[in-house]
Coordinates of C-alpha atoms and ligand atoms in Angstrom, one line a residue:
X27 CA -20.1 -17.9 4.4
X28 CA -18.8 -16.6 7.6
X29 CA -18.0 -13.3 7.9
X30 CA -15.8 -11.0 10.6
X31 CA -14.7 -7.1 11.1
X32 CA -11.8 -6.4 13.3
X33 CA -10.4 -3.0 14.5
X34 CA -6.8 -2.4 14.9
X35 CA -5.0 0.7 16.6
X36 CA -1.0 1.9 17.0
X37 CA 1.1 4.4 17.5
X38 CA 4.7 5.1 17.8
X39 CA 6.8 8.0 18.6
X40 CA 8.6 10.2 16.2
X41 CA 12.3 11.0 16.7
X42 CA 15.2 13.0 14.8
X43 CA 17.4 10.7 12.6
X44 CA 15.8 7.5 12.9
X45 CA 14.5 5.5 9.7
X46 CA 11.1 6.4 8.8
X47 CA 9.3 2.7 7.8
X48 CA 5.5 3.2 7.2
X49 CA 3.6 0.4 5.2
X50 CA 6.6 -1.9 4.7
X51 CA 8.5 0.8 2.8
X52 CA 10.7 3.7 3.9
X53 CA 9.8 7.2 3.7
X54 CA 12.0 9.8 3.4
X55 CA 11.9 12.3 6.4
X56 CA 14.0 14.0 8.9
X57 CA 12.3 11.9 11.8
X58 CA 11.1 8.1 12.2
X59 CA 9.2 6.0 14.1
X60 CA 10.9 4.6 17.1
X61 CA 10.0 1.0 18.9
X62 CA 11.2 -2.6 19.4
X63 CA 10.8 -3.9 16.2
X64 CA 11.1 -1.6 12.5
X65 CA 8.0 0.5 14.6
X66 CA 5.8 0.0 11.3
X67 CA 2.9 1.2 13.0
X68 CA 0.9 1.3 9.7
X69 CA 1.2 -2.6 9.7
X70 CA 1.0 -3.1 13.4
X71 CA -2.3 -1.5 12.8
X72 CA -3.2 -4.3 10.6
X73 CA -2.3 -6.5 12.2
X74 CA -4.1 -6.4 15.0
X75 CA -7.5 -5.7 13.1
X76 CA -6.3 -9.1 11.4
X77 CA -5.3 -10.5 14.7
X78 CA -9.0 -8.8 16.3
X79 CA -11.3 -10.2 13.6
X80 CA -9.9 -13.7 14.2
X81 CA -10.0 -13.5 17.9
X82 CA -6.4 -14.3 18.3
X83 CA -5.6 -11.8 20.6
X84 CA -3.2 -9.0 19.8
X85 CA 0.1 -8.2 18.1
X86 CA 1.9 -8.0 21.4
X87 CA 0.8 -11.4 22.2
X88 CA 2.0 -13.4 19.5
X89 CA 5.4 -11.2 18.6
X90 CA 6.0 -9.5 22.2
X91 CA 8.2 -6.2 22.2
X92 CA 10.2 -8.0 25.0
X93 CA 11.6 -10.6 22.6
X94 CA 15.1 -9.8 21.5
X95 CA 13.9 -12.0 18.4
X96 CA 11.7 -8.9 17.2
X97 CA 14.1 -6.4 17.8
X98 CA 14.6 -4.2 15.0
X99 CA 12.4 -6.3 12.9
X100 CA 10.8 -6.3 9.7
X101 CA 7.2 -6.1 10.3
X102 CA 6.5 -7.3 6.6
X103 CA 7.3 -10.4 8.7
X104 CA 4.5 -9.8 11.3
X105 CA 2.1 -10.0 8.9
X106 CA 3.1 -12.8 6.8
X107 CA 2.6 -14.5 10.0
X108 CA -0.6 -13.2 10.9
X109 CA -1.8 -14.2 7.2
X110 CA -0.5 -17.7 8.0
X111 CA -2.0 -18.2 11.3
X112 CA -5.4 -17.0 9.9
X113 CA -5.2 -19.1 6.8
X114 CA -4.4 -22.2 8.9
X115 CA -7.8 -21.9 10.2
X116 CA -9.5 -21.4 7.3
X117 CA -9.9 -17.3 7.1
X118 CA -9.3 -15.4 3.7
X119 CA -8.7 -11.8 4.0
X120 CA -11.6 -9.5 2.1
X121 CA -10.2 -6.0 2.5
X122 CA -8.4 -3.6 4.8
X123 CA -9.3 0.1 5.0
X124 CA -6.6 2.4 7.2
X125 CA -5.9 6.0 8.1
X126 CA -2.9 7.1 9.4
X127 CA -2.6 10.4 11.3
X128 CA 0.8 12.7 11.1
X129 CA 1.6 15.9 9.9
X130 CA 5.0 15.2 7.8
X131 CA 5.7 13.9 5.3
X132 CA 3.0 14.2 3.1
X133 CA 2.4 10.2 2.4
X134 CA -0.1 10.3 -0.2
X135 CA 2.8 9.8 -2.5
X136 CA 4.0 6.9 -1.6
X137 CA 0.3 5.4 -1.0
X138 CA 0.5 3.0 -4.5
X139 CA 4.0 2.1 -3.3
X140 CA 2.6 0.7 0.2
X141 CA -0.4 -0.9 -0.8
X142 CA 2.0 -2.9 -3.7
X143 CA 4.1 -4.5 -0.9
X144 CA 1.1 -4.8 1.8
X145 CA -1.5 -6.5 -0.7
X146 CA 0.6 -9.7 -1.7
X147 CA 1.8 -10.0 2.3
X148 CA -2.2 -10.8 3.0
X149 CA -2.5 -12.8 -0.1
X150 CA -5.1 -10.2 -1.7
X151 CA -5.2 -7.6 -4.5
X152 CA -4.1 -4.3 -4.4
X153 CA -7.6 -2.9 -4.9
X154 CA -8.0 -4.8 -1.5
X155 CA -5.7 -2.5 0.4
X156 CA -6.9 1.1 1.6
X157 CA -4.8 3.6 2.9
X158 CA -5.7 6.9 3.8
X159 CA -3.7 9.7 5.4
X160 CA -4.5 12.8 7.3
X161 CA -3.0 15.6 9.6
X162 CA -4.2 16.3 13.0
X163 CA -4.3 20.0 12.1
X164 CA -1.3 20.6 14.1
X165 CA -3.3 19.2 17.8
X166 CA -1.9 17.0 20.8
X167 CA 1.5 15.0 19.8
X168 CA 0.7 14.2 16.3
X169 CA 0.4 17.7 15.2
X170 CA 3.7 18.3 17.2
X171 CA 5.0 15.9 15.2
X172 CA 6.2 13.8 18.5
X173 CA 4.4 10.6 17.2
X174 CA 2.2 8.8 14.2
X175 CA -1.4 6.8 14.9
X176 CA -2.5 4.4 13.0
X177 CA -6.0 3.2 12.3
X178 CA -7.0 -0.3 10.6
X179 CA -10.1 -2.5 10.3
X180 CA -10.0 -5.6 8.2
X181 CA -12.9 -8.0 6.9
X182 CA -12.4 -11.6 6.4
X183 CA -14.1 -14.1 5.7
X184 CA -14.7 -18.6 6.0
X185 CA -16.5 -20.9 3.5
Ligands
MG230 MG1 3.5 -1.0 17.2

């Protein structure tokens, strides 16, 4: 068996009255992530650790944030894709392991909620899907709250 690690990284800025999607649900906050697409830089993340253990390049290759076709979009979508394109060549997802970083809201909460609606996206179990969240004790433009990070890696695997 074949086996691959791949790193993924995002971030996207926080503003005042926008919708607040963060591992394919939506949180309730007084700010939300803004960019091109649903700026669901939780599953960005992913993505690109699924895209990066692959070696297919990056998110912004395959679904670029010039494409009117993305805008506003789902990014559930993204990584049904992803999932796809690595299936097609014969990669199975092990596990994912992520940590977001952002000082409000408090995520932890919602944690079960994200890792139901992630895990059947990658065709794996929910035990499969780690998410872990932590402030950035109120330093550089997370702790001002101006913008979330995102950190993934993901392990898969080939017969
Ligand atoms: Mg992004």
């Amino acid at each position: 068996m074949k086996l691959r690690v791949g790193l993924g990284f995002d971030v996207h800025p926080l503003e005042t009255g926008k919708d607040f999607w963060l591992g394919g649900i939506k949180l309730p906050s007084d700010k939300g992530a803004v960019g091109h697409s649903d700026a669901d830089v939780l599953i960005h993340a992913i993505c690109d650790a699924l895209l990066g253990a692959a070696n297919l390049g990056d998110i912004g290759f395959h679904f670029s944030n010039k494409d009117p076709r993305w805008k506003g979009k789902d990014s559930k979508f993204f990584l049904q894709e992803i999932t796809s394109m690595l299936s097609e060549r014969g990669w199975q997802i092990e596990n994912v392991d992520c940590t977001l970083t952002l000082e409000k809201p408090k995520v932890n909460p919602f944690i079960p909620a994200m890792k139901k609606t992630l895990a059947p996206l990658m065709n794996i179990s929910e035990d499969d899907v780690s998410i872990k969240a932590t402030t950035n004790e109120g330093l550089g433009y997370v702790g001002r709250e101006e913008g979330v990070n995102a950190y993934a890696v993901a392990l898969i695997s080939k017969k």
